[in-house]
Short mmCIF file of C-alpha atoms in Angstrom, two decimals:
data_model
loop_
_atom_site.label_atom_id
_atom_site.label_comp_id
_atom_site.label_asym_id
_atom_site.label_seq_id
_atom_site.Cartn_x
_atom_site.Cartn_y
_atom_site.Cartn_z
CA UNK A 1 -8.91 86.69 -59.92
CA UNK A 2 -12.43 86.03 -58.90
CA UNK A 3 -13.54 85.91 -62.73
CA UNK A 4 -10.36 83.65 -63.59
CA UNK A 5 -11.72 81.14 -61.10
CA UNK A 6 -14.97 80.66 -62.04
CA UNK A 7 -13.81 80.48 -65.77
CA UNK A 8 -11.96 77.39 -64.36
CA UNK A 9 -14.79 75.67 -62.71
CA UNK A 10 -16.76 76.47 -65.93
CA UNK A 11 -14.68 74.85 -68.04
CA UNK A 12 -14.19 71.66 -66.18
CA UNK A 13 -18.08 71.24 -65.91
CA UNK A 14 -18.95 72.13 -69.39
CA UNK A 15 -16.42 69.69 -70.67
CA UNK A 16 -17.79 66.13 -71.74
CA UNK A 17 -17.22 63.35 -69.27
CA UNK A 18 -14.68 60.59 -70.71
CA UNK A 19 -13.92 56.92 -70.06
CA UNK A 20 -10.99 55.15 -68.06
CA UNK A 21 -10.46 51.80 -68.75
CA UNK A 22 -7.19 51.34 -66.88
CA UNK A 23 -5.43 47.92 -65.46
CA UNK A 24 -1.94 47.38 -63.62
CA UNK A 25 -0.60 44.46 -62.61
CA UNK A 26 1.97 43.03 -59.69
CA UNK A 27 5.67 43.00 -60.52
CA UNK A 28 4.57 43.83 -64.36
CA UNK A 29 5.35 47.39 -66.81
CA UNK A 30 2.35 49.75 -66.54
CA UNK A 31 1.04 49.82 -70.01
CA UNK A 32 -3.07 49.13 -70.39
CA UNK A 33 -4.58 52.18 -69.81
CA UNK A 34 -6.96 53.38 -72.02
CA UNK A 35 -8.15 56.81 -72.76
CA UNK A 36 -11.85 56.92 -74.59
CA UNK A 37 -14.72 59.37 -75.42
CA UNK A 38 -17.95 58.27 -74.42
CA UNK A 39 -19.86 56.09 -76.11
CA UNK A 40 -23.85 57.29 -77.18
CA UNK A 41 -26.11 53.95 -76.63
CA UNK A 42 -27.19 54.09 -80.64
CA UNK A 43 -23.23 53.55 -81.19
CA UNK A 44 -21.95 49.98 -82.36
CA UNK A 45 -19.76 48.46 -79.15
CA UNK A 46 -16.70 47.63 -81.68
CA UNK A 47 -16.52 51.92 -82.24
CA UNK A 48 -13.84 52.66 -80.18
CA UNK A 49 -12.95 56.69 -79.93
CA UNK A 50 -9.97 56.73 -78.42
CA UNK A 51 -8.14 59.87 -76.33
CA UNK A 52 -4.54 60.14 -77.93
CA UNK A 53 -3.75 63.82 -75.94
CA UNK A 54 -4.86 63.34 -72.50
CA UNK A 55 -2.46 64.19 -69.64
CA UNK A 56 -2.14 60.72 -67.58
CA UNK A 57 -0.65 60.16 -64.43
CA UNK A 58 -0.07 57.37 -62.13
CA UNK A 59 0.54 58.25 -58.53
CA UNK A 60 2.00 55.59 -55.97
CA UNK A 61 3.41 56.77 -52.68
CA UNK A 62 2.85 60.57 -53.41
CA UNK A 63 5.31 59.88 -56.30
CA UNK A 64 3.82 60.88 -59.85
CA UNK A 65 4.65 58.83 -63.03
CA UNK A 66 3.74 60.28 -66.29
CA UNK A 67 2.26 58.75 -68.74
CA UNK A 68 3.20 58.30 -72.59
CA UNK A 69 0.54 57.48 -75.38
CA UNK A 70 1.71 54.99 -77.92
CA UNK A 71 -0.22 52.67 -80.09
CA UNK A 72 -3.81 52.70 -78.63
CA UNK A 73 -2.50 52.97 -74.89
CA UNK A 74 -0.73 55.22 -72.21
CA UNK A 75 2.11 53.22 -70.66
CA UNK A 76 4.72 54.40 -68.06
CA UNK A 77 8.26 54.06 -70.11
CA UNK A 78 10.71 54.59 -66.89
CA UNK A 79 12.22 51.88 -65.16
CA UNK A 80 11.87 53.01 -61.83
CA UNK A 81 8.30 52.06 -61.33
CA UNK A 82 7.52 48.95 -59.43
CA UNK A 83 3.99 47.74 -58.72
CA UNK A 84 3.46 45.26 -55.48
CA UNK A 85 0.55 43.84 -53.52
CA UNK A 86 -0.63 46.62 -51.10
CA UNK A 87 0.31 49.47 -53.29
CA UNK A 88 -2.40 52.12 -53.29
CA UNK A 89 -2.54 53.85 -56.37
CA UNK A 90 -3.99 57.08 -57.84
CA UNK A 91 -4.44 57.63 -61.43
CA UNK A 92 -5.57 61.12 -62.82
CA UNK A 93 -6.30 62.19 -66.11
CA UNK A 94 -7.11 65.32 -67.97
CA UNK A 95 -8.77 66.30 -70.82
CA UNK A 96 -10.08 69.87 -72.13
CA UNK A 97 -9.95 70.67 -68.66
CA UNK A 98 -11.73 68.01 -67.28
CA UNK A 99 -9.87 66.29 -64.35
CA UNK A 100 -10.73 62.33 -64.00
CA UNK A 101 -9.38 60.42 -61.36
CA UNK A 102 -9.95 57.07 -59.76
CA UNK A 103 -7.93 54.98 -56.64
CA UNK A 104 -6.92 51.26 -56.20
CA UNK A 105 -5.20 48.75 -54.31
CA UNK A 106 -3.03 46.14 -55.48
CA UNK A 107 -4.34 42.63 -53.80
CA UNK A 108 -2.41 40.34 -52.68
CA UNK A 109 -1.24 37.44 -55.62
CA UNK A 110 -3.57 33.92 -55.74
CA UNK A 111 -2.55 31.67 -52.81
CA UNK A 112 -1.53 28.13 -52.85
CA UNK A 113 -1.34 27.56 -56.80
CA UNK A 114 -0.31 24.48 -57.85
CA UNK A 115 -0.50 21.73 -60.65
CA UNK A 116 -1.59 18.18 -60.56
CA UNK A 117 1.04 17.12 -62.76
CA UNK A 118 4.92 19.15 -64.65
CA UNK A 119 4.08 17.54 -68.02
CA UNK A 120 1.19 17.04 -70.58
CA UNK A 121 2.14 14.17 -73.07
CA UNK A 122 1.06 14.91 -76.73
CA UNK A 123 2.50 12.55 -79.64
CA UNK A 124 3.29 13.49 -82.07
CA UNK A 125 0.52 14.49 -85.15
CA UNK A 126 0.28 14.19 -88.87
CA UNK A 127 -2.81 14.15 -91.46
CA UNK A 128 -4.32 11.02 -91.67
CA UNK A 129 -8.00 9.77 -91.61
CA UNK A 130 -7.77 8.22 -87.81
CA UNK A 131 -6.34 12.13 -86.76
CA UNK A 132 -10.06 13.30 -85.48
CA UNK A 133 -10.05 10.37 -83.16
CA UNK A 134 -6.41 10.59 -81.98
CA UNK A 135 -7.61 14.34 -81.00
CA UNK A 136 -10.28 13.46 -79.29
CA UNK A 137 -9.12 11.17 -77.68
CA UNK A 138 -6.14 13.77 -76.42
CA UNK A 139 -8.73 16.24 -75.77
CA UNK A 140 -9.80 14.32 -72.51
CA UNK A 141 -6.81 12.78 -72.05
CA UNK A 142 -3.75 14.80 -72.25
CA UNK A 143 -4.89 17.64 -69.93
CA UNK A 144 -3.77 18.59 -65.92
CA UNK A 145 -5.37 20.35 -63.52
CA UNK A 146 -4.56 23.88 -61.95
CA UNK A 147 -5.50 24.55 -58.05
CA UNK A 148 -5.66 27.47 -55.71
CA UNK A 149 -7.11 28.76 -52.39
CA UNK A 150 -10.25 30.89 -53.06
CA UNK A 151 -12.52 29.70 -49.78
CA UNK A 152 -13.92 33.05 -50.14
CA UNK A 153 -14.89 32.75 -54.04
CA UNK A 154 -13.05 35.39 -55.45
CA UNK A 155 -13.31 36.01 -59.10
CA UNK A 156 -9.58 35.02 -60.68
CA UNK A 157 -8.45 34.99 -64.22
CA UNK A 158 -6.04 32.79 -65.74
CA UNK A 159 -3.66 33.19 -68.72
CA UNK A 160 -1.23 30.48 -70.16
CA UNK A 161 1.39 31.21 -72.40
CA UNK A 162 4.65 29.80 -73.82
CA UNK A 163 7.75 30.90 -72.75
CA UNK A 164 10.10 29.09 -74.92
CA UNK A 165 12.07 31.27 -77.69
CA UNK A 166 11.59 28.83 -80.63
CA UNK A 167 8.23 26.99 -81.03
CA UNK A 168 8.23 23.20 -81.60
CA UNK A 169 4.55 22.95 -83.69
CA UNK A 170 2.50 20.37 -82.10
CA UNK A 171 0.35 20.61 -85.09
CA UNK A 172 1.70 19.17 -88.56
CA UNK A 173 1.84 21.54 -91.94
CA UNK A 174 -1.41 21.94 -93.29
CA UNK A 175 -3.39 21.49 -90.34
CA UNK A 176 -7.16 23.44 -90.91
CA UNK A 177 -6.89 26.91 -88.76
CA UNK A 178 -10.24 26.99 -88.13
CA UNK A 179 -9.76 24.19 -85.93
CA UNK A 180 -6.41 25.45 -84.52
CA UNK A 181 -9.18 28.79 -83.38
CA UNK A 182 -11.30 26.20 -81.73
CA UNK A 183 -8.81 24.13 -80.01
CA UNK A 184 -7.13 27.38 -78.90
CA UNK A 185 -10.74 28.62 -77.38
CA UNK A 186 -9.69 26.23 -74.64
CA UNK A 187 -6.36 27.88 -73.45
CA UNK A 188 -8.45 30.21 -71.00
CA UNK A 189 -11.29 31.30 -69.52
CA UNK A 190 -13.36 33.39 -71.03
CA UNK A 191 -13.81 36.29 -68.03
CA UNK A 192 -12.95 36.27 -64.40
CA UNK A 193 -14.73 32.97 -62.50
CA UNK A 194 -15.43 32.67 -59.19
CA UNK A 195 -13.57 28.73 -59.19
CA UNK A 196 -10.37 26.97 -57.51
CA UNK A 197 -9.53 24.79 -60.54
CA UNK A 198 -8.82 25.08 -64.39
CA UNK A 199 -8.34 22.06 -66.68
CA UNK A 200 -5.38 22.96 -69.07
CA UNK A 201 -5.72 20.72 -72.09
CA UNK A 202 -2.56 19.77 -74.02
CA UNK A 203 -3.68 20.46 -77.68
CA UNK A 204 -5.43 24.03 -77.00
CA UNK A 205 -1.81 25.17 -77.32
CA UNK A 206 0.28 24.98 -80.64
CA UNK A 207 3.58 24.35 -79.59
CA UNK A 208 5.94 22.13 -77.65
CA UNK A 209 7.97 22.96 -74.63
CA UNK A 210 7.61 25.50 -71.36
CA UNK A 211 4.06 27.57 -70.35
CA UNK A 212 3.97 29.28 -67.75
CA UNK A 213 0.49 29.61 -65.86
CA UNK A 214 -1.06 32.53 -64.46
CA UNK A 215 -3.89 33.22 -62.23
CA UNK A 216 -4.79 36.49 -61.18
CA UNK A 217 -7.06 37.37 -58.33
CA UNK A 218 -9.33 40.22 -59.38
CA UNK A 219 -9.87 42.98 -56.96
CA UNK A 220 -13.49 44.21 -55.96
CA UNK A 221 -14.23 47.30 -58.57
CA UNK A 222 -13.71 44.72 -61.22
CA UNK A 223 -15.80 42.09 -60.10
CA UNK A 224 -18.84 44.70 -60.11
CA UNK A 225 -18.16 44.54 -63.57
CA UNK A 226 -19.74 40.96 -63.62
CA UNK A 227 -22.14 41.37 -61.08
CA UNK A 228 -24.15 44.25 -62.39
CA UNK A 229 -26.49 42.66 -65.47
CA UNK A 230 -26.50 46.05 -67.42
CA UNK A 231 -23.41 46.28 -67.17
CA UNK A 232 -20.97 45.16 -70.92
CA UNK A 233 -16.94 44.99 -70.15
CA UNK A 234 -16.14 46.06 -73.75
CA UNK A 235 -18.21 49.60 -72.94
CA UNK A 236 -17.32 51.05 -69.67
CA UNK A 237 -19.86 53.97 -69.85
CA UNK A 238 -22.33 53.03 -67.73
CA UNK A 239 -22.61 52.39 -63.91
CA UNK A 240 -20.75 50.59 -62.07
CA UNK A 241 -17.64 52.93 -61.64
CA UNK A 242 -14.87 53.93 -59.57
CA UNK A 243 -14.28 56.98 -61.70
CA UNK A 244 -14.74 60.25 -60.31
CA UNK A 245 -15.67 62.87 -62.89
CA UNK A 246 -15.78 60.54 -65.18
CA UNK A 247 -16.96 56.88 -66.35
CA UNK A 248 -14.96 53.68 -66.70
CA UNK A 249 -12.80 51.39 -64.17
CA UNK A 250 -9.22 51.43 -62.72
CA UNK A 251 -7.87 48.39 -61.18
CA UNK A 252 -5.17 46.55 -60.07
CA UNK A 253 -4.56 42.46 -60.35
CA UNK A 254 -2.14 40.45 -58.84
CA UNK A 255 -0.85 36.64 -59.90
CA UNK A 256 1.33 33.83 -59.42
CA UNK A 257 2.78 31.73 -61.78
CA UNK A 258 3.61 27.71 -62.31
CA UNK A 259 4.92 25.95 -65.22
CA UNK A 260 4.35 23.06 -67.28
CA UNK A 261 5.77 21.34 -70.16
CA UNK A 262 4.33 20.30 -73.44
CA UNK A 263 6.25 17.08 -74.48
CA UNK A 264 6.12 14.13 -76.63
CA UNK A 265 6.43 11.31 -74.61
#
């Protein structure tokens, strides 16, 4: 019995160390949790060795929730699972032997989020020579403003996406992608920013009709992300951490939404 127990404690130390990179979010399906080997520093950041056979498990309330691999991630495919601000949550995972774990809490959703204005107007477009200077001129125009409280400068992030079931092209036929990219660089910040406003400009998005607006306040583990300088999101190997055993982050985000509409006149 002795022997069998040291055997166990063997293995677990012997056994490499892997990453976590795991998010949930308020009131949405748990299905971003990522499962990876360790990156070696003389490794390109865009190799990616991902863990398809881990064991994964979510634990809320002393209630476990096992988790499925499918298509790059492990995801939770019940429907009994329900993640809200204040939640404290456990996830474990295990791999030859090695047991991983790291703990969160949910925060509590953005406060007092609101839009300077329900519509953006945006004529309507068609190739011509006098087009560059009708977008430009839309650029700075046709935009509104997003607010929240953040008097204690909080890193958020905010995503914007359309909601309606058929898209209405704002763009005409023919229109160059390569400017449709760069336009659409605008639809969001690039990474988590410790601000109160965001300018949402009308022609960053390609169609007419609903978005919905979200902005998610980021809790603490990953804003160390952004405040350590040898630190690269895309290669969670290296210090900071919340991992135990292991490397990587888990964390939880919470947001709330507004909507605007994209119209013609």
């Amino acid at each position: 019995m002795l022997a069998f127990c040291f055997s166990c404690t063997d293995t677990e130390e012997t056994a490499p160390k892997f990453v976590i990179e795991g998010f949930v979010f308020a009131g949405e399906p748990v299905n971003n949790i990522k499962i990876k080997e360790q990156i070696g520093i003389d490794q390109p950041d865009s190799i990616e060795q991902l863990i398809t056979t881990a064991s994964v498990v979510l634990i809320k309330n002393n209630t476990e929730y096992m988790l499925q691999y499918d298509e790059g991630k492990y995801k939770y495919v019940g429907n009994d699972l329900n993640i809200v601000s204040g939640d404290a949550l456990r996830l474990e995972a295990t791999v030859g032997g090695r047991v991983a774990y790291a703990e969160t809490v949910v925060p509590e959703p953005t406060a007092g989020l609101a839009l300077s204005d329900s519509q953006v107007v945006v004529p309507s477009l068609i190739l011509s020579f006098d087009l560059q200077d009708k977008l430009t001129a839309l650029f700075f125009n046709a935009r509104i403003t997003a607010r929240w409280d953040n008097p204690d400068k909080a890193l958020h992030f905010i995503v914007i996406e359309s909601v309606v079931e058929e898209d209405e092209p704002i763009f005409p036929s023919g229109f160059p992608q390569s400017a449709l990219d760069f336009l659409g660089g605008f639809k969001f910040a690039p990474r988590a920013l410790e601000v109160d406003t965001f300018s949402i400009i009308g022609i960053a998005f390609e169609s007419y009709g609903r978005h919905r607006v979200k902005v998610y306040k980021v809790n603490q583990e990953y804003a160390d992300l952004f405040t350590n300088p040898e630190q690269d999101s895309r290669d969670l190997t290296i210090p900071p951490t919340n991992v135990v055993n292991g490397f990587g982050i888990f964390s939880a985000f919470a947001a709330d939404s507004v909507f605007f509409d994209i119209v013609r006149k």
